[in-house]
Tab-separated table of C-alpha atoms in Angstrom:
chain	number	residue	atom	x	y	z
A	1	UNK	CA	-1.343	-19.041	-5.490
A	2	UNK	CA	-4.759	-19.172	-3.531
A	3	UNK	CA	-5.574	-16.628	-0.733
A	4	UNK	CA	-5.426	-19.119	2.314
A	5	UNK	CA	-9.216	-20.082	4.107
A	6	UNK	CA	-7.579	-18.933	7.523
A	7	UNK	CA	-9.804	-19.380	10.152
A	8	UNK	CA	-10.641	-15.920	11.429
A	9	UNK	CA	-13.497	-17.625	13.790
A	10	UNK	CA	-16.361	-14.306	14.134
A	11	UNK	CA	-14.576	-11.892	13.138
A	12	UNK	CA	-17.603	-10.447	11.082
A	13	UNK	CA	-19.878	-9.535	12.679
A	14	UNK	CA	-22.414	-8.755	9.329
A	15	UNK	CA	-22.898	-5.530	7.358
A	16	UNK	CA	-22.676	-2.574	10.002
A	17	UNK	CA	-25.418	0.199	10.068
A	18	UNK	CA	-23.184	2.782	9.809
A	19	UNK	CA	-23.104	4.924	6.939
A	20	UNK	CA	-20.227	6.796	6.128
A	21	UNK	CA	-19.780	9.599	3.424
A	22	UNK	CA	-16.150	10.504	2.609
A	23	UNK	CA	-15.621	13.572	1.932
A	24	UNK	CA	-13.862	14.212	5.583
A	25	UNK	CA	-11.110	14.935	4.532
A	26	UNK	CA	-7.812	13.731	3.722
A	27	UNK	CA	-3.873	14.414	3.903
A	28	UNK	CA	-2.077	14.622	0.069
A	29	UNK	CA	-0.933	12.480	-1.739
A	30	UNK	CA	2.273	10.428	-1.546
A	31	UNK	CA	5.130	10.221	-4.396
A	32	UNK	CA	4.179	6.484	-4.267
A	33	UNK	CA	0.846	6.855	-4.473
A	34	UNK	CA	0.701	8.849	-7.429
A	35	UNK	CA	3.372	6.735	-8.698
A	36	UNK	CA	0.547	3.644	-8.808
A	37	UNK	CA	-2.187	5.735	-9.920
A	38	UNK	CA	-0.393	7.098	-12.808
A	39	UNK	CA	1.468	3.431	-14.003
A	40	UNK	CA	-1.859	1.488	-13.779
A	41	UNK	CA	-3.677	4.396	-16.074
A	42	UNK	CA	-0.509	3.969	-18.344
A	43	UNK	CA	-0.879	-0.158	-18.300
A	44	UNK	CA	-4.421	0.218	-18.594
A	45	UNK	CA	-4.358	2.462	-21.814
A	46	UNK	CA	-1.901	0.244	-23.326
A	47	UNK	CA	-4.131	-2.833	-22.973
A	48	UNK	CA	-7.861	-0.820	-23.832
A	49	UNK	CA	-6.446	2.053	-25.851
A	50	UNK	CA	-6.982	5.201	-25.003
A	51	UNK	CA	-10.334	6.612	-23.063
A	52	UNK	CA	-13.308	7.860	-25.287
A	53	UNK	CA	-15.018	11.058	-23.940
A	54	UNK	CA	-18.331	11.017	-21.414
A	55	UNK	CA	-17.022	9.789	-18.164
A	56	UNK	CA	-16.427	5.985	-16.577
A	57	UNK	CA	-17.414	3.122	-18.801
A	58	UNK	CA	-20.041	0.659	-17.376
A	59	UNK	CA	-18.655	-2.802	-16.559
A	60	UNK	CA	-20.366	-5.535	-17.922
A	61	UNK	CA	-19.032	-8.632	-16.095
A	62	UNK	CA	-19.132	-10.396	-18.887
A	63	UNK	CA	-17.058	-8.316	-20.712
A	64	UNK	CA	-13.414	-8.715	-19.438
A	65	UNK	CA	-14.789	-12.919	-18.576
A	66	UNK	CA	-11.476	-13.902	-18.821
A	67	UNK	CA	-9.580	-11.854	-16.233
A	68	UNK	CA	-11.421	-13.800	-13.379
A	69	UNK	CA	-12.034	-17.064	-14.637
A	70	UNK	CA	-9.370	-18.807	-12.423
A	71	UNK	CA	-11.105	-17.188	-8.736
A	72	UNK	CA	-8.582	-18.601	-6.046
A	73	UNK	CA	-10.237	-20.853	-2.551
A	74	UNK	CA	-10.074	-17.604	-0.635
A	75	UNK	CA	-11.552	-15.551	-2.630
A	76	UNK	CA	-14.993	-16.710	-2.354
A	77	UNK	CA	-16.137	-14.462	0.422
A	78	UNK	CA	-16.981	-12.277	-2.798
A	79	UNK	CA	-19.231	-13.175	-5.929
A	80	UNK	CA	-17.422	-13.328	-8.359
A	81	UNK	CA	-17.565	-11.929	-11.912
A	82	UNK	CA	-20.554	-13.662	-13.303
A	83	UNK	CA	-23.097	-12.315	-10.764
A	84	UNK	CA	-21.703	-8.854	-9.244
A	85	UNK	CA	-22.815	-5.057	-12.260
A	86	UNK	CA	-20.313	-3.029	-11.838
A	87	UNK	CA	-22.789	0.142	-12.488
A	88	UNK	CA	-20.929	3.372	-13.103
A	89	UNK	CA	-20.767	4.921	-10.548
A	90	UNK	CA	-23.266	5.311	-6.798
A	91	UNK	CA	-24.431	7.405	-4.288
A	92	UNK	CA	-20.711	8.343	-2.543
A	93	UNK	CA	-22.347	7.407	0.432
A	94	UNK	CA	-20.709	3.563	1.915
A	95	UNK	CA	-21.611	1.010	4.697
A	96	UNK	CA	-18.868	0.305	7.443
A	97	UNK	CA	-18.340	-4.006	8.051
A	98	UNK	CA	-18.512	-4.988	11.670
A	99	UNK	CA	-16.127	-5.775	13.321
A	100	UNK	CA	-15.444	-7.406	16.644
A	101	UNK	CA	-11.782	-6.215	17.843
A	102	UNK	CA	-9.648	-9.430	16.846
A	103	UNK	CA	-6.389	-8.992	16.613
A	104	UNK	CA	-4.078	-11.238	14.281
A	105	UNK	CA	-0.589	-11.367	14.550
A	106	UNK	CA	1.722	-11.397	17.243
A	107	UNK	CA	3.377	-7.833	16.294
A	108	UNK	CA	3.388	-5.130	19.153
A	109	UNK	CA	2.058	-2.456	16.759
A	110	UNK	CA	-1.109	-2.696	16.054
A	111	UNK	CA	-2.571	-1.084	13.156
A	112	UNK	CA	-6.481	-0.726	13.515
A	113	UNK	CA	-8.113	-0.737	9.731
A	114	UNK	CA	-11.801	-0.854	8.599
A	115	UNK	CA	-14.055	-1.551	5.001
A	116	UNK	CA	-16.013	0.304	4.375
A	117	UNK	CA	-18.337	-0.724	0.428
A	118	UNK	CA	-20.557	1.728	-1.115
A	119	UNK	CA	-23.667	1.136	-1.385
A	120	UNK	CA	-26.168	0.160	-3.591
A	121	UNK	CA	-23.466	-2.239	-5.295
A	122	UNK	CA	-23.207	-5.867	-4.963
A	123	UNK	CA	-20.535	-6.656	-2.851
A	124	UNK	CA	-21.627	-7.367	1.190
A	125	UNK	CA	-19.239	-4.773	3.825
A	126	UNK	CA	-18.663	-8.784	6.030
A	127	UNK	CA	-17.545	-10.877	2.725
A	128	UNK	CA	-15.393	-8.027	1.612
A	129	UNK	CA	-14.222	-7.518	5.298
A	130	UNK	CA	-13.982	-11.172	5.767
A	131	UNK	CA	-11.586	-11.527	1.937
A	132	UNK	CA	-9.421	-8.606	3.182
A	133	UNK	CA	-8.981	-10.236	7.192
A	134	UNK	CA	-7.626	-13.385	5.168
A	135	UNK	CA	-5.487	-11.857	3.369
A	136	UNK	CA	-3.349	-9.925	6.436
A	137	UNK	CA	-4.440	-13.075	7.887
A	138	UNK	CA	-2.306	-15.578	5.814
A	139	UNK	CA	0.949	-16.699	6.940
A	140	UNK	CA	2.629	-15.363	3.395
A	141	UNK	CA	1.652	-11.552	4.852
A	142	UNK	CA	2.704	-8.929	6.185
A	143	UNK	CA	1.689	-10.061	9.804
A	144	UNK	CA	5.205	-12.881	9.457
A	145	UNK	CA	7.536	-9.686	9.961
A	146	UNK	CA	6.961	-10.534	13.217
A	147	UNK	CA	6.189	-6.151	14.415
A	148	UNK	CA	3.159	-6.140	12.681
A	149	UNK	CA	-0.670	-7.039	13.924
A	150	UNK	CA	-4.331	-5.900	12.658
A	151	UNK	CA	-7.235	-5.642	14.189
A	152	UNK	CA	-10.150	-5.435	12.144
A	153	UNK	CA	-12.411	-1.889	14.192
A	154	UNK	CA	-16.099	-0.733	13.291
A	155	UNK	CA	-15.617	2.897	14.481
A	156	UNK	CA	-13.389	4.372	17.057
A	157	UNK	CA	-9.399	5.816	15.508
A	158	UNK	CA	-7.619	3.956	12.586
A	159	UNK	CA	-4.579	3.500	10.706
A	160	UNK	CA	-6.112	3.212	7.216
A	161	UNK	CA	-9.669	2.067	5.974
A	162	UNK	CA	-10.089	-0.117	2.396
A	163	UNK	CA	-13.100	1.339	0.347
A	164	UNK	CA	-14.765	-0.388	-2.543
A	165	UNK	CA	-16.224	1.997	-4.884
A	166	UNK	CA	-18.017	2.588	-8.314
A	167	UNK	CA	-15.848	4.258	-10.972
A	168	UNK	CA	-17.417	7.581	-10.681
A	169	UNK	CA	-17.209	7.088	-7.003
A	170	UNK	CA	-12.986	6.369	-7.455
A	171	UNK	CA	-13.189	9.349	-10.037
A	172	UNK	CA	-14.811	11.716	-7.786
A	173	UNK	CA	-12.366	10.602	-4.150
A	174	UNK	CA	-8.769	10.371	-5.642
A	175	UNK	CA	-10.500	13.534	-8.493
A	176	UNK	CA	-10.457	15.917	-5.160
A	177	UNK	CA	-6.404	15.107	-4.079
A	178	UNK	CA	-5.997	15.444	-7.638
A	179	UNK	CA	-5.347	12.090	-9.059
A	180	UNK	CA	-6.574	10.900	-12.432
A	181	UNK	CA	-7.532	7.398	-12.259
A	182	UNK	CA	-10.103	7.570	-15.901
A	183	UNK	CA	-12.807	4.676	-14.571
A	184	UNK	CA	-10.183	1.920	-14.264
A	185	UNK	CA	-7.716	2.067	-11.827
A	186	UNK	CA	-8.074	2.256	-7.553
A	187	UNK	CA	-5.486	4.783	-5.710
A	188	UNK	CA	-5.345	5.746	-2.007
A	189	UNK	CA	-5.270	8.292	-1.093
A	190	UNK	CA	-4.255	9.284	2.729
A	191	UNK	CA	-4.885	6.538	5.174
A	192	UNK	CA	-7.842	5.647	2.423
A	193	UNK	CA	-7.426	2.760	0.301
A	194	UNK	CA	-9.781	3.435	-2.348
A	195	UNK	CA	-10.581	0.271	-4.667
A	196	UNK	CA	-12.397	0.263	-7.818
A	197	UNK	CA	-15.398	-1.879	-8.242
A	198	UNK	CA	-14.269	-2.240	-12.067
A	199	UNK	CA	-10.908	-4.032	-10.324
A	200	UNK	CA	-11.960	-5.808	-7.547
A	201	UNK	CA	-14.686	-8.164	-9.656
A	202	UNK	CA	-13.080	-8.282	-12.585
A	203	UNK	CA	-8.482	-8.113	-11.987
A	204	UNK	CA	-6.809	-6.764	-13.844
A	205	UNK	CA	-5.205	-7.984	-17.221
A	206	UNK	CA	-1.891	-6.740	-16.331
A	207	UNK	CA	-1.901	-8.682	-13.918
A	208	UNK	CA	-1.117	-12.290	-14.618
A	209	UNK	CA	-2.979	-14.893	-11.375
A	210	UNK	CA	-5.874	-15.242	-10.689
A	211	UNK	CA	-8.418	-13.130	-9.013
A	212	UNK	CA	-8.200	-13.778	-5.519
A	213	UNK	CA	-4.479	-13.211	-5.914
A	214	UNK	CA	-4.747	-10.237	-7.725
A	215	UNK	CA	-7.086	-8.459	-4.638
A	216	UNK	CA	-4.529	-9.634	-2.374
A	217	UNK	CA	-1.559	-7.940	-3.956
A	218	UNK	CA	-3.925	-4.571	-3.931
A	219	UNK	CA	-4.175	-5.092	-0.129
A	220	UNK	CA	-0.681	-5.864	0.410
A	221	UNK	CA	1.235	-2.924	-2.229
A	222	UNK	CA	-1.177	-0.263	-0.378
A	223	UNK	CA	-0.679	-2.086	3.456
A	224	UNK	CA	3.196	-2.487	2.962
A	225	UNK	CA	3.317	1.385	1.523
A	226	UNK	CA	1.373	2.226	5.387
A	227	UNK	CA	4.358	-0.227	7.513
A	228	UNK	CA	7.062	2.348	5.916
A	229	UNK	CA	7.573	-0.287	2.781
A	230	UNK	CA	8.404	1.475	-0.754
A	231	UNK	CA	8.215	0.628	-3.796
A	232	UNK	CA	10.815	-2.261	-4.814
A	233	UNK	CA	12.015	-4.272	-8.598
A	234	UNK	CA	12.862	-7.793	-9.903
A	235	UNK	CA	15.371	-9.100	-7.774
A	236	UNK	CA	16.050	-11.750	-10.701
A	237	UNK	CA	14.713	-13.766	-13.319
A	238	UNK	CA	12.044	-16.232	-12.186
A	239	UNK	CA	12.014	-14.805	-9.671
A	240	UNK	CA	8.684	-13.964	-7.884
A	241	UNK	CA	7.804	-10.136	-7.513
A	242	UNK	CA	8.133	-8.267	-4.574
A	243	UNK	CA	4.617	-7.635	-3.963
A	244	UNK	CA	5.902	-3.885	-3.465
A	245	UNK	CA	6.615	-4.416	-6.980
A	246	UNK	CA	4.246	-2.248	-9.442
A	247	UNK	CA	3.130	-4.493	-11.264
A	248	UNK	CA	1.238	-3.616	-13.389
A	249	UNK	CA	4.414	-1.842	-15.637
A	250	UNK	CA	5.892	-5.200	-15.704
A	251	UNK	CA	7.104	-7.874	-14.274
A	252	UNK	CA	10.690	-7.606	-16.049
A	253	UNK	CA	11.634	-11.120	-16.069
A	254	UNK	CA	9.624	-12.462	-12.044
A	255	UNK	CA	6.738	-14.399	-12.004
A	256	UNK	CA	3.251	-12.650	-10.965
A	257	UNK	CA	3.195	-13.003	-6.779
A	258	UNK	CA	0.711	-11.617	-4.408
A	259	UNK	CA	2.752	-12.285	-1.168
A	260	UNK	CA	5.351	-9.999	0.775
A	261	UNK	CA	6.973	-13.552	2.376
A	262	UNK	CA	6.690	-17.174	1.116
A	263	UNK	CA	5.526	-20.537	2.914
A	264	UNK	CA	9.013	-20.139	4.412
A	265	UNK	CA	8.778	-16.812	5.925
A	266	UNK	CA	11.646	-15.872	3.062
A	267	UNK	CA	10.700	-11.757	2.660
A	268	UNK	CA	10.164	-11.681	-0.973
A	269	UNK	CA	11.782	-8.234	-2.027
A	270	UNK	CA	13.895	-6.530	-4.553
A	271	UNK	CA	16.574	-3.370	-4.730
A	272	UNK	CA	14.238	-0.651	-3.513
A	273	UNK	CA	13.296	2.481	-6.755
A	274	UNK	CA	14.496	5.516	-5.971
């Protein structure tokens, strides 16, 4: 299942000149945010075995090339795993993607968001923001609910931020909130969705789908939390796994899926997880 090639006009004007540091104060994590990290780390350790001491590992794209061998067309805005280095850590400062304020969706509740990329890595902020904008604009995404719409902004107030950062910086940001990411997984802290560069480039061995869909699942799952959705579970064998399911824990008979709605506009949900 590929990210749709949504015409997004001139939303992205390029990478912004503003550089932001993450130490700007943040809210305590929610139970869902903590559960997502705990389950992701456990799944990563089941796949790769326990990490040895000594800090987050440096990731060589060739080491997990199979995780991103089948990229979806919508993922072309970002470089492929074969061309992106994944350093163990970075400076902890970020460049903000610029935007012209275009809104996607027709819902009256406009969610303003920013995209920030850590300095010194091989991901252009504008390219990352374009891919995230495609996810949010996709007709299978959250705009289909008719309530929510999304506006990429480069400054001013915002509802959430997507940060793409090196494994070491992710560990630092998430660790400051009490979340142990072990150089391997993403986290969500307050308004920040903190995406591990290793996962953005290589995907996840636990997600049975192309890299573009894995990125879409990150965005759709975290945005779903921000618009009021909790975790859900598999509705039945052979059916699409809900975007709000912790798919990294296992599909429980469902089929991997990155989207909250199908192409006909039906919600792909499942029973709520207490």
